[in-house]
Amino acid sequence: MRKPIIAGNWKMNKTPEEAVELVNELKPLVADAACDVVVCVPAVCFAAVKPLISKRGCKIKLGAQNVHWADKGAYTGELSADMLKAAGVEYVIIGHSERRQYFGETDKTVNKRTVAAINAGLKPIVCVGENKEEREQGYTDTIVSYQTLMALTGLTNEQVEGTVIAYEPVWAIGTGLTATDEQANETIGVIRQAIAGKYGKRTAAKVRIQYGGSMKPSNVKGLMAQPEIDGGLIGGASLKAVDFSQVVNY
Ligand code: PGA
């Protein structure tokens, strides 16, 4: 009953020209996708990509990689939710571990960004996940539950239902290491339980929770066969049209 969602996170890759090439190659390959398909491209590529995917029937939706919580103002380098909306963006990644690690993102700012995105009518993809030490110390469940509930603070049940969570174990991102199908399923189950504890089982059952971290054509089938996993957030494998389409068409 939850429609799977496969999103590409291009990170800091591709010029507008390269983005056009990739999206044009991707379009026919995902034309029959059974899931929601999103490409989260660098902001400088919005204007080049949007017209390519605006035709009726095109399955690809536009995503951004971050959003600021203020409407406007003196926040050099940031983009507001309204700006993203105006550029044709539908989804936005929030709280990616790279932003938490390198750019001082906290659970508090993740929450502020999530609220702003929802208020503007954007669909947030909120990233949570433990690092290697936290998993080894047995804190995975505590960390992912806490990060999830903090991110969702202040939202209504309906708003929670419209939010996508991406469970991305930090140790699996860009490393070639993947959580096993069972590990990913189990931790996503923990996240769903945490949501159920605060917002009720019905709401939790509606939230789409992706797995992310070295997801690729060779492991997508096993991961997507797990009952709790509703899709993927794909980094490296989203930069090649064939690879990404194989993930989409798992
Ligand atoms: P990866 O990145 O697929 O390259 O591991 C996933 C992500 O960071 O969203």
Coordinates of N, CA and C and ligand atoms in Angstrom, one line a residue:
M1 N 0.8 -1.2 0.0 CA 0.0 0.0 0.0 C 0.8 1.3 0.0
R2 N 2.1 1.2 0.4 CA 3.0 2.3 0.3 C 3.7 2.3 -1.0
K3 N 3.6 3.4 -1.8 CA 4.2 3.4 -3.1 C 5.7 3.6 -3.0
P4 N 6.5 2.7 -3.5 CA 8.0 2.9 -3.3 C 8.5 4.1 -4.0
I5 N 9.5 4.7 -3.4 CA 10.1 5.9 -4.0 C 11.6 5.8 -4.1
I6 N 12.1 5.9 -5.3 CA 13.6 5.8 -5.6 C 14.1 7.2 -5.9
A7 N 15.0 7.7 -5.1 CA 15.5 9.1 -5.4 C 17.0 9.0 -5.6
G8 N 17.4 9.8 -6.6 CA 18.9 9.9 -6.8 C 19.4 11.1 -6.1
N9 N 20.4 11.0 -5.4 CA 21.1 12.1 -4.8 C 22.4 12.4 -5.5
W10 N 22.4 13.3 -6.4 CA 23.5 13.6 -7.2 C 24.7 14.3 -6.4
K11 N 24.4 14.8 -5.2 CA 25.4 15.5 -4.4 C 26.0 16.6 -5.3
M12 N 27.3 16.8 -5.1 CA 28.0 18.0 -5.9 C 28.5 17.4 -7.2
N13 N 27.7 16.9 -8.0 CA 28.1 16.4 -9.3 C 27.2 16.9 -10.4
K14 N 27.8 17.1 -11.6 CA 27.1 17.5 -12.8 C 26.9 19.0 -13.0
T15 N 27.3 19.5 -14.1 CA 27.0 20.8 -14.6 C 25.6 20.8 -15.2
P16 N 25.0 21.9 -15.5 CA 23.7 21.9 -16.2 C 23.8 21.1 -17.5
E17 N 24.8 21.3 -18.2 CA 25.0 20.6 -19.5 C 25.0 19.0 -19.3
E18 N 25.8 18.6 -18.3 CA 25.9 17.2 -18.0 C 24.6 16.7 -17.4
A19 N 23.9 17.5 -16.7 CA 22.6 17.1 -16.2 C 21.6 16.8 -17.3
V20 N 21.6 17.7 -18.3 CA 20.7 17.5 -19.4 C 21.0 16.1 -20.1
E21 N 22.2 15.9 -20.3 CA 22.6 14.6 -20.9 C 22.1 13.4 -20.1
L22 N 22.4 13.5 -18.8 CA 22.0 12.3 -18.0 C 20.5 12.1 -17.9
V23 N 19.7 13.2 -17.8 CA 18.3 13.1 -17.7 C 17.7 12.7 -19.0
N24 N 18.2 13.2 -20.1 CA 17.7 12.7 -21.4 C 17.9 11.2 -21.6
E25 N 19.1 10.7 -21.1 CA 19.4 9.3 -21.2 C 18.4 8.5 -20.3
L26 N 18.2 9.1 -19.2 CA 17.4 8.4 -18.1 C 15.9 8.3 -18.5
K27 N 15.4 9.3 -19.1 CA 13.9 9.4 -19.4 C 13.3 8.1 -20.0
P28 N 13.8 7.7 -21.1 CA 13.2 6.5 -21.7 C 13.4 5.2 -20.9
L29 N 14.4 5.2 -20.1 CA 14.8 4.0 -19.3 C 13.8 3.8 -18.1
V30 N 13.2 4.9 -17.6 CA 12.4 4.8 -16.5 C 10.9 5.2 -16.8
A31 N 10.6 5.2 -18.1 CA 9.3 5.6 -18.6 C 8.2 4.7 -18.0
D32 N 8.5 3.5 -17.7 CA 7.4 2.5 -17.2 C 7.6 2.3 -15.7
A33 N 8.3 3.1 -15.0 CA 8.6 2.9 -13.6 C 7.3 2.7 -12.8
A34 N 7.3 1.8 -11.9 CA 6.2 1.5 -11.0 C 6.3 2.3 -9.7
C35 N 7.4 2.9 -9.5 CA 7.6 3.7 -8.2 C 7.7 5.1 -8.6
D36 N 7.7 6.0 -7.5 CA 8.0 7.4 -7.7 C 9.5 7.5 -8.0
V37 N 9.9 8.3 -8.9 CA 11.3 8.5 -9.3 C 11.7 10.0 -9.1
V38 N 12.7 10.3 -8.4 CA 13.1 11.6 -8.1 C 14.6 11.8 -8.4
V39 N 15.0 12.9 -9.0 CA 16.4 13.3 -9.1 C 16.7 14.5 -8.3
C40 N 17.5 14.4 -7.3 CA 17.9 15.5 -6.4 C 19.2 16.1 -7.0
V41 N 19.1 17.2 -7.8 CA 20.2 17.7 -8.5 C 20.7 18.9 -7.9
P42 N 22.0 19.3 -8.2 CA 22.5 20.6 -7.7 C 21.5 21.8 -8.2
A43 N 21.4 22.8 -7.3 CA 20.4 23.8 -7.6 C 20.7 24.5 -9.0
V44 N 22.0 24.6 -9.4 CA 22.3 25.2 -10.6 C 21.8 24.4 -11.8
C45 N 21.3 23.2 -11.6 CA 20.8 22.4 -12.7 C 19.2 22.4 -12.8
F46 N 18.6 23.0 -11.8 CA 17.1 23.0 -11.8 C 16.5 23.5 -13.1
A47 N 17.0 24.7 -13.6 CA 16.4 25.3 -14.8 C 16.7 24.5 -16.0
A48 N 17.8 23.7 -16.1 CA 18.1 22.9 -17.2 C 17.2 21.6 -17.2
V49 N 17.0 21.1 -16.0 CA 16.4 19.8 -15.9 C 14.8 19.9 -16.0
K50 N 14.3 20.9 -15.3 CA 12.8 21.0 -15.2 C 12.1 20.9 -16.5
P51 N 12.5 21.6 -17.6 CA 11.7 21.5 -18.8 C 11.8 20.1 -19.4
L52 N 12.8 19.4 -19.1 CA 13.0 18.0 -19.7 C 12.0 17.1 -19.1
I53 N 11.5 17.3 -17.9 CA 10.7 16.4 -17.2 C 9.3 16.9 -17.0
S54 N 9.0 18.0 -17.6 CA 7.7 18.6 -17.3 C 6.5 18.1 -18.1
K55 N 6.9 17.3 -19.2 CA 5.8 16.8 -20.0 C 5.0 15.8 -19.3
R56 N 3.7 15.8 -19.6 CA 2.8 14.8 -18.9 C 3.3 13.4 -19.2
G57 N 3.2 12.6 -18.2 CA 3.6 11.2 -18.4 C 5.0 11.0 -18.0
C58 N 5.8 12.0 -17.9 CA 7.2 11.8 -17.5 C 7.2 11.4 -16.0
K59 N 7.9 10.4 -15.7 CA 7.9 9.8 -14.3 C 8.9 10.6 -13.4
I60 N 9.8 11.3 -13.9 CA 10.8 11.9 -13.1 C 10.4 13.2 -12.4
K61 N 10.6 13.2 -11.1 CA 10.3 14.5 -10.4 C 11.6 15.1 -9.9
L62 N 11.5 16.4 -9.8 CA 12.7 17.2 -9.4 C 12.8 17.3 -7.9
G63 N 14.1 17.1 -7.4 CA 14.4 17.3 -6.0 C 15.6 18.2 -5.8
A64 N 15.6 18.8 -4.6 CA 16.8 19.6 -4.2 C 17.5 18.8 -3.0
Q65 N 18.6 19.4 -2.6 CA 19.5 18.7 -1.7 C 19.5 19.4 -0.3
N66 N 18.8 20.5 -0.2 CA 18.8 21.2 1.1 C 17.8 22.4 1.0
V67 N 17.3 22.9 2.1 CA 16.5 24.1 2.0 C 16.6 24.8 3.4
H68 N 16.6 26.1 3.3 CA 16.7 26.9 4.5 C 15.3 27.1 5.2
W69 N 15.2 27.4 6.4 CA 14.0 27.5 7.1 C 13.3 28.9 7.1
A70 N 14.1 29.9 6.8 CA 13.6 31.3 6.7 C 13.0 31.6 5.3
D71 N 12.0 32.5 5.3 CA 11.4 32.9 4.0 C 12.3 33.5 3.1
K72 N 13.1 34.4 3.7 CA 14.1 35.2 2.9 C 15.0 35.9 3.9
G73 N 16.1 36.5 3.4 CA 16.9 37.3 4.3 C 18.4 37.1 4.2
A74 N 19.1 37.6 5.2 CA 20.6 37.6 5.1 C 21.1 36.2 5.5
Y75 N 21.0 35.3 4.6 CA 21.5 33.9 4.8 C 22.3 33.5 3.5
T76 N 23.5 34.1 3.4 CA 24.3 34.0 2.2 C 24.5 32.5 1.8
G77 N 24.2 32.2 0.6 CA 24.4 30.8 0.1 C 23.3 29.9 0.3
E78 N 22.2 30.3 1.0 CA 21.1 29.4 1.2 C 19.9 29.7 0.2
L79 N 19.0 28.7 0.2 CA 17.8 28.8 -0.7 C 16.6 28.6 0.1
S80 N 15.6 29.4 -0.1 CA 14.3 29.2 0.7 C 13.4 28.2 0.0
A81 N 12.4 27.7 0.8 CA 11.5 26.7 0.2 C 10.7 27.3 -0.9
D82 N 10.3 28.6 -0.8 CA 9.6 29.2 -1.9 C 10.4 29.3 -3.2
M83 N 11.7 29.6 -3.0 CA 12.6 29.6 -4.2 C 12.6 28.2 -4.9
L84 N 12.7 27.2 -4.1 CA 12.7 25.8 -4.6 C 11.4 25.6 -5.4
K85 N 10.3 25.9 -4.7 CA 9.0 25.7 -5.3 C 8.9 26.4 -6.7
A86 N 9.4 27.7 -6.7 CA 9.3 28.5 -7.9 C 10.2 27.9 -9.0
A87 N 11.2 27.1 -8.6 CA 12.1 26.5 -9.6 C 11.5 25.1 -10.1
G88 N 10.4 24.8 -9.5 CA 9.7 23.5 -10.0 C 10.1 22.3 -9.2
V89 N 10.7 22.5 -8.0 CA 11.2 21.4 -7.1 C 10.0 20.9 -6.4
E90 N 9.9 19.5 -6.2 CA 8.9 18.9 -5.5 C 9.3 18.2 -4.2
Y91 N 10.5 17.7 -4.3 CA 11.1 17.0 -3.1 C 12.4 17.7 -2.6
V92 N 12.7 17.5 -1.3 CA 14.0 18.1 -0.9 C 14.6 17.2 0.2
I93 N 15.8 16.8 0.0 CA 16.6 16.1 1.0 C 16.9 17.0 2.1
I94 N 16.7 16.5 3.3 CA 17.1 17.3 4.5 C 17.9 16.5 5.5
G95 N 18.9 17.1 6.0 CA 19.7 16.4 7.1 C 20.5 15.2 6.6
H96 N 21.0 15.3 5.4 CA 21.9 14.2 4.9 C 23.1 14.2 5.8
S97 N 23.6 13.0 6.0 CA 24.7 12.8 6.9 C 25.9 13.7 6.5
E98 N 26.1 13.9 5.2 CA 27.2 14.8 4.8 C 27.0 16.2 5.3
R99 N 25.8 16.7 5.3 CA 25.5 18.0 5.9 C 25.7 18.0 7.4
R100 N 25.3 16.9 8.0 CA 25.5 16.8 9.5 C 26.9 16.8 9.8
Q101 N 27.7 16.0 9.0 CA 29.1 15.9 9.3 C 30.0 17.1 8.9
Y102 N 29.7 17.7 7.8 CA 30.6 18.7 7.3 C 30.1 20.1 7.4
F103 N 28.8 20.3 7.7 CA 28.2 21.6 7.6 C 27.4 22.0 8.9
G104 N 27.7 21.2 9.9 CA 27.1 21.6 11.2 C 25.6 21.4 11.4
E105 N 25.0 20.6 10.5 CA 23.6 20.3 10.6 C 23.3 19.6 11.9
T106 N 22.2 20.0 12.6 CA 21.9 19.4 13.9 C 20.4 18.9 13.8
D107 N 20.0 18.1 14.8 CA 18.6 17.7 14.8 C 17.6 18.8 14.8
K108 N 18.1 19.9 15.5 CA 17.2 21.1 15.6 C 17.0 21.8 14.2
T109 N 18.2 21.9 13.5 CA 18.1 22.6 12.2 C 17.4 21.7 11.2
V110 N 17.5 20.4 11.3 CA 16.8 19.5 10.4 C 15.3 19.6 10.6
N111 N 14.9 19.8 11.9 CA 13.5 20.0 12.2 C 13.0 21.3 11.6
K112 N 13.8 22.4 11.7 CA 13.3 23.7 11.2 C 13.2 23.6 9.7
R113 N 14.2 23.0 9.0 CA 14.1 22.9 7.6 C 12.9 22.0 7.1
T114 N 12.6 21.0 7.9 CA 11.5 20.1 7.5 C 10.2 20.8 7.6
V115 N 10.0 21.6 8.7 CA 8.8 22.3 8.9 C 8.6 23.4 7.8
A116 N 9.7 24.0 7.4 CA 9.6 25.1 6.4 C 9.3 24.4 5.0
A117 N 9.9 23.3 4.7 CA 9.6 22.6 3.5 C 8.2 22.2 3.4
I118 N 7.6 21.6 4.4 CA 6.2 21.2 4.4 C 5.3 22.4 4.3
N119 N 5.6 23.5 5.0 CA 4.7 24.6 4.9 C 4.7 25.2 3.5
A120 N 5.8 25.0 2.8 CA 5.8 25.6 1.4 C 5.2 24.6 0.4
G121 N 4.9 23.4 0.9 CA 4.3 22.4 -0.1 C 5.3 21.5 -0.7
L122 N 6.6 21.5 -0.1 CA 7.6 20.6 -0.6 C 7.5 19.3 0.2
K123 N 8.0 18.2 -0.5 CA 8.0 16.9 0.2 C 9.4 16.6 0.7
P124 N 9.5 16.6 2.0 CA 10.9 16.4 2.6 C 11.3 14.9 2.5
I125 N 12.6 14.7 2.3 CA 13.2 13.4 2.4 C 14.2 13.5 3.5
V126 N 13.8 13.1 4.7 CA 14.7 13.4 5.9 C 15.6 12.2 6.2
C127 N 16.9 12.5 6.2 CA 17.9 11.5 6.4 C 18.2 11.2 7.9
V128 N 18.3 10.0 8.3 CA 18.7 9.6 9.6 C 19.7 8.4 9.5
G129 N 20.5 8.2 10.5 CA 21.4 7.1 10.4 C 22.5 7.2 11.4
E130 N 22.9 6.0 11.8 CA 24.0 5.9 12.8 C 25.4 5.8 12.1
N131 N 26.4 6.2 12.8 CA 27.8 6.0 12.3 C 28.3 4.6 12.8
K132 N 29.5 4.3 12.4 CA 30.1 3.0 12.7 C 30.2 2.8 14.2
E133 N 30.7 3.8 14.9 CA 31.0 3.6 16.3 C 29.6 3.4 17.0
E134 N 28.6 4.2 16.6 CA 27.3 4.1 17.3 C 26.7 2.7 17.1
R135 N 26.9 2.1 15.8 CA 26.4 0.8 15.6 C 27.1 -0.2 16.5
E136 N 28.5 -0.1 16.5 CA 29.3 -1.0 17.3 C 29.0 -1.0 18.8
Q137 N 28.6 0.2 19.3 CA 28.3 0.4 20.7 C 26.8 0.0 21.0
G138 N 26.1 -0.4 20.0 CA 24.7 -0.8 20.2 C 23.7 0.3 20.3
Y139 N 24.1 1.5 19.8 CA 23.2 2.7 19.9 C 22.3 2.9 18.7
T140 N 22.4 2.1 17.7 CA 21.7 2.3 16.4 C 20.2 2.7 16.6
D141 N 19.5 1.8 17.4 CA 18.0 2.0 17.5 C 17.7 3.4 18.2
T142 N 18.5 3.7 19.2 CA 18.3 4.9 20.0 C 18.6 6.1 19.0
I143 N 19.7 6.1 18.3 CA 20.1 7.2 17.4 C 19.0 7.4 16.4
V144 N 18.6 6.4 15.6 CA 17.7 6.6 14.5 C 16.3 7.0 15.0
S145 N 15.9 6.5 16.2 CA 14.6 6.9 16.7 C 14.6 8.3 17.1
Y146 N 15.7 8.7 17.8 CA 15.8 10.1 18.3 C 15.9 11.1 17.1
Q147 N 16.7 10.8 16.1 CA 16.8 11.7 15.0 C 15.5 11.8 14.2
T148 N 14.8 10.7 14.1 CA 13.5 10.8 13.4 C 12.5 11.6 14.1
L149 N 12.3 11.4 15.4 CA 11.3 12.1 16.2 C 11.7 13.6 16.3
M150 N 13.0 13.9 16.5 CA 13.4 15.3 16.5 C 13.0 16.0 15.2
A151 N 13.3 15.3 14.1 CA 13.0 15.9 12.8 C 11.6 16.2 12.6
L152 N 10.7 15.4 13.1 CA 9.3 15.5 12.9 C 8.6 16.3 13.9
T153 N 9.3 16.9 14.9 CA 8.7 17.7 16.0 C 7.8 18.8 15.4
G154 N 6.6 18.8 16.0 CA 5.7 19.9 15.6 C 4.8 19.6 14.4
L155 N 5.0 18.5 13.8 CA 4.2 18.2 12.6 C 2.9 17.5 13.0
T156 N 1.9 17.7 12.2 CA 0.6 17.0 12.4 C 0.8 15.6 11.8
N157 N -0.2 14.7 12.2 CA -0.1 13.4 11.7 C -0.1 13.3 10.1
E158 N -0.9 14.2 9.6 CA -1.0 14.2 8.1 C 0.3 14.7 7.5
Q159 N 1.0 15.6 8.1 CA 2.3 16.1 7.6 C 3.3 15.0 7.8
V160 N 3.3 14.3 8.9 CA 4.2 13.2 9.1 C 4.0 12.1 8.0
E161 N 2.8 11.8 7.6 CA 2.5 10.9 6.6 C 3.0 11.3 5.2
G162 N 3.1 12.6 5.0 CA 3.7 13.0 3.7 C 5.2 13.2 3.7
T163 N 5.8 12.8 4.8 CA 7.3 13.0 4.9 C 7.9 11.6 4.5
V164 N 9.0 11.7 3.8 CA 9.8 10.5 3.5 C 11.0 10.5 4.4
I165 N 11.2 9.3 5.0 CA 12.4 9.2 5.8 C 13.4 8.3 5.0
A166 N 14.7 8.7 5.1 CA 15.7 7.9 4.4 C 16.6 7.4 5.5
Y167 N 16.6 6.1 5.7 CA 17.5 5.5 6.7 C 18.9 5.2 6.0
E168 N 19.9 6.0 6.4 CA 21.2 5.8 5.7 C 22.3 5.6 6.8
P169 N 22.7 4.4 7.0 CA 23.8 4.2 8.0 C 25.0 4.9 7.4
V170 N 25.6 5.7 8.2 CA 26.7 6.6 7.7 C 27.9 5.7 7.2
W171 N 28.1 4.6 7.8 CA 29.2 3.7 7.4 C 29.0 3.0 6.0
A172 N 27.8 3.1 5.5 CA 27.4 2.5 4.2 C 27.4 3.5 3.1
I173 N 27.6 4.8 3.4 CA 27.4 5.8 2.3 C 28.7 5.9 1.6
G174 N 28.7 5.7 0.3 CA 29.8 5.9 -0.6 C 31.0 5.0 -0.3
T175 N 30.8 3.9 0.5 CA 31.9 3.1 1.0 C 31.8 1.7 0.2
G176 N 30.7 1.5 -0.5 CA 30.6 0.1 -1.1 C 30.0 -0.9 -0.1
L177 N 30.1 -0.5 1.2 CA 29.5 -1.4 2.2 C 28.0 -1.1 2.3
T178 N 27.2 -2.2 2.3 CA 25.8 -2.0 2.4 C 25.3 -2.7 3.7
A179 N 24.3 -2.2 4.3 CA 23.7 -2.9 5.4 C 23.1 -4.2 4.8
T180 N 23.1 -5.3 5.5 CA 22.4 -6.5 4.9 C 20.9 -6.1 4.8
D181 N 20.3 -6.9 4.0 CA 18.8 -6.7 3.8 C 18.1 -6.7 5.2
E182 N 18.5 -7.7 6.0 CA 17.9 -7.9 7.3 C 18.2 -6.7 8.2
Q183 N 19.5 -6.2 8.2 CA 19.8 -5.1 9.1 C 19.0 -3.9 8.7
A184 N 18.9 -3.6 7.4 CA 18.2 -2.4 6.9 C 16.7 -2.5 7.3
N185 N 16.2 -3.7 7.1 CA 14.8 -3.9 7.4 C 14.5 -3.7 8.9
E186 N 15.4 -4.3 9.7 CA 15.2 -4.2 11.1 C 15.2 -2.8 11.6
T187 N 16.2 -2.0 11.1 CA 16.3 -0.7 11.6 C 15.2 0.2 11.1
I188 N 14.8 0.0 9.9 CA 13.7 0.7 9.4 C 12.4 0.4 10.2
G189 N 12.3 -0.9 10.6 CA 11.2 -1.3 11.5 C 11.2 -0.5 12.8
V190 N 12.4 -0.3 13.3 CA 12.6 0.5 14.6 C 12.1 1.9 14.4
I191 N 12.5 2.5 13.2 CA 12.1 3.9 12.9 C 10.6 4.0 12.9
R192 N 10.0 3.0 12.2 CA 8.5 3.0 12.1 C 7.8 2.9 13.5
Q193 N 8.4 2.0 14.3 CA 7.9 1.9 15.7 C 8.0 3.2 16.5
A194 N 9.1 3.9 16.3 CA 9.3 5.2 17.0 C 8.2 6.1 16.5
I195 N 7.9 6.1 15.2 CA 6.9 7.0 14.7 C 5.5 6.6 15.3
A196 N 5.3 5.3 15.3 CA 4.0 4.8 15.8 C 3.8 5.2 17.3
G197 N 4.9 5.1 18.1 CA 4.9 5.5 19.5 C 4.4 6.9 19.7
K198 N 4.7 7.8 18.8 CA 4.3 9.2 19.0 C 3.1 9.6 18.2
Y199 N 2.9 9.0 17.0 CA 1.9 9.5 16.1 C 0.8 8.4 15.8
G200 N 1.0 7.2 16.4 CA 0.0 6.1 16.2 C 0.4 5.2 15.0
K201 N -0.1 4.0 15.1 CA 0.2 3.0 14.1 C -0.2 3.3 12.7
R202 N -1.4 3.9 12.7 CA -2.0 4.2 11.3 C -1.1 5.2 10.5
T203 N -0.7 6.2 11.2 CA 0.2 7.2 10.6 C 1.6 6.5 10.2
A204 N 2.1 5.7 11.2 CA 3.4 5.1 10.9 C 3.3 4.2 9.7
A205 N 2.2 3.5 9.6 CA 2.1 2.6 8.4 C 2.0 3.3 7.1
K206 N 1.8 4.6 7.1 CA 1.7 5.3 5.9 C 3.0 6.0 5.5
V207 N 4.0 6.1 6.4 CA 5.2 6.8 6.1 C 6.1 6.0 5.3
R208 N 6.6 6.6 4.2 CA 7.6 5.8 3.3 C 9.0 6.0 3.9
I209 N 9.6 4.9 4.1 CA 11.0 4.9 4.7 C 11.9 4.2 3.7
Q210 N 12.9 5.0 3.2 CA 13.8 4.4 2.2 C 15.1 3.9 2.9
Y211 N 15.8 3.1 2.2 CA 17.2 2.7 2.6 C 18.1 3.5 1.7
G212 N 19.2 3.9 2.3 CA 20.3 4.5 1.5 C 21.7 4.1 2.0
G213 N 22.6 4.0 1.1 CA 24.0 3.6 1.4 C 24.4 2.5 0.5
S214 N 25.1 2.9 -0.6 CA 25.6 2.0 -1.6 C 24.6 1.0 -2.1
M215 N 23.4 1.6 -2.3 CA 22.3 0.8 -3.0 C 22.6 0.9 -4.5
K216 N 22.5 -0.2 -5.2 CA 22.9 -0.3 -6.6 C 22.2 -1.5 -7.3
P217 N 22.3 -1.6 -8.6 CA 21.6 -2.7 -9.3 C 21.8 -4.1 -8.7
S218 N 23.0 -4.3 -8.2 CA 23.3 -5.7 -7.7 C 22.6 -6.0 -6.3
N219 N 22.2 -5.0 -5.6 CA 21.6 -5.3 -4.2 C 20.2 -4.8 -4.1
V220 N 19.7 -4.1 -5.1 CA 18.4 -3.4 -4.9 C 17.3 -4.5 -4.7
K221 N 17.3 -5.6 -5.4 CA 16.2 -6.5 -5.3 C 16.0 -7.1 -3.9
G222 N 17.2 -7.5 -3.3 CA 17.1 -8.0 -2.0 C 16.6 -7.0 -1.0
L223 N 17.1 -5.8 -1.1 CA 16.6 -4.8 -0.2 C 15.1 -4.5 -0.3
M224 N 14.7 -4.3 -1.6 CA 13.3 -4.0 -1.9 C 12.4 -5.1 -1.6
A225 N 12.9 -6.3 -1.4 CA 12.0 -7.4 -1.1 C 11.6 -7.4 0.4
Q226 N 12.3 -6.6 1.2 CA 12.1 -6.5 2.6 C 10.8 -5.7 2.9
P227 N 9.9 -6.2 3.8 CA 8.6 -5.6 4.0 C 8.6 -4.1 4.4
E228 N 9.7 -3.7 5.2 CA 9.7 -2.4 5.8 C 10.3 -1.3 4.8
I229 N 11.0 -1.8 3.8 CA 11.8 -0.9 3.0 C 11.0 -0.4 1.8
D230 N 10.8 0.9 1.7 CA 9.8 1.5 0.7 C 10.6 2.2 -0.4
G231 N 11.8 2.0 -0.6 CA 12.5 2.7 -1.6 C 14.0 2.9 -1.3
G232 N 14.6 3.8 -2.1 CA 16.0 4.0 -1.8 C 16.5 5.4 -2.1
L233 N 17.5 5.8 -1.4 CA 18.2 7.1 -1.7 C 19.5 6.7 -2.3
I234 N 19.8 7.1 -3.5 CA 20.9 6.5 -4.3 C 21.9 7.6 -4.6
G235 N 23.1 7.4 -4.1 CA 24.2 8.4 -4.4 C 24.9 8.0 -5.7
G236 N 26.0 7.3 -5.5 CA 26.9 7.0 -6.7 C 26.2 6.4 -7.9
A237 N 25.3 5.4 -7.6 CA 24.6 4.7 -8.7 C 23.6 5.6 -9.4
S238 N 23.3 6.8 -8.9 CA 22.3 7.6 -9.6 C 23.0 8.5 -10.6
L239 N 24.3 8.5 -10.7 CA 25.1 9.3 -11.7 C 25.2 8.7 -13.0
K240 N 24.8 7.4 -13.1 CA 24.8 6.7 -14.4 C 23.4 6.3 -14.8
A241 N 22.9 6.7 -16.0 CA 21.5 6.5 -16.3 C 21.1 5.0 -16.3
V242 N 22.0 4.2 -16.8 CA 21.7 2.7 -16.8 C 21.6 2.2 -15.4
D243 N 22.6 2.5 -14.6 CA 22.6 2.0 -13.2 C 21.3 2.4 -12.5
F244 N 21.1 3.7 -12.6 CA 19.9 4.3 -11.8 C 18.6 3.7 -12.3
S245 N 18.5 3.5 -13.6 CA 17.3 2.9 -14.2 C 17.1 1.5 -13.7
Q246 N 18.2 0.8 -13.6 CA 18.1 -0.6 -13.1 C 17.7 -0.7 -11.6
V247 N 18.1 0.3 -10.9 CA 17.6 0.4 -9.5 C 16.1 0.7 -9.5
V248 N 15.7 1.7 -10.3 CA 14.3 2.1 -10.4 C 13.4 1.0 -10.8
N249 N 13.9 0.2 -11.8 CA 13.1 -0.9 -12.3 C 13.4 -2.2 -11.7
Y250 N 13.8 -2.2 -10.4 CA 14.2 -3.4 -9.7 C 13.2 -4.5 -9.8
Ligands
PGA1 P1 25.7 6.2 -2.0 O1 25.1 7.5 -1.3 O2 24.6 5.5 -2.7 O3 26.8 6.7 -2.9 O4 26.3 5.3 -0.9 C1 23.8 7.5 -0.7 C2 23.5 8.8 -0.1 O5 24.4 9.4 0.4 O6 22.4 9.3 -0.2

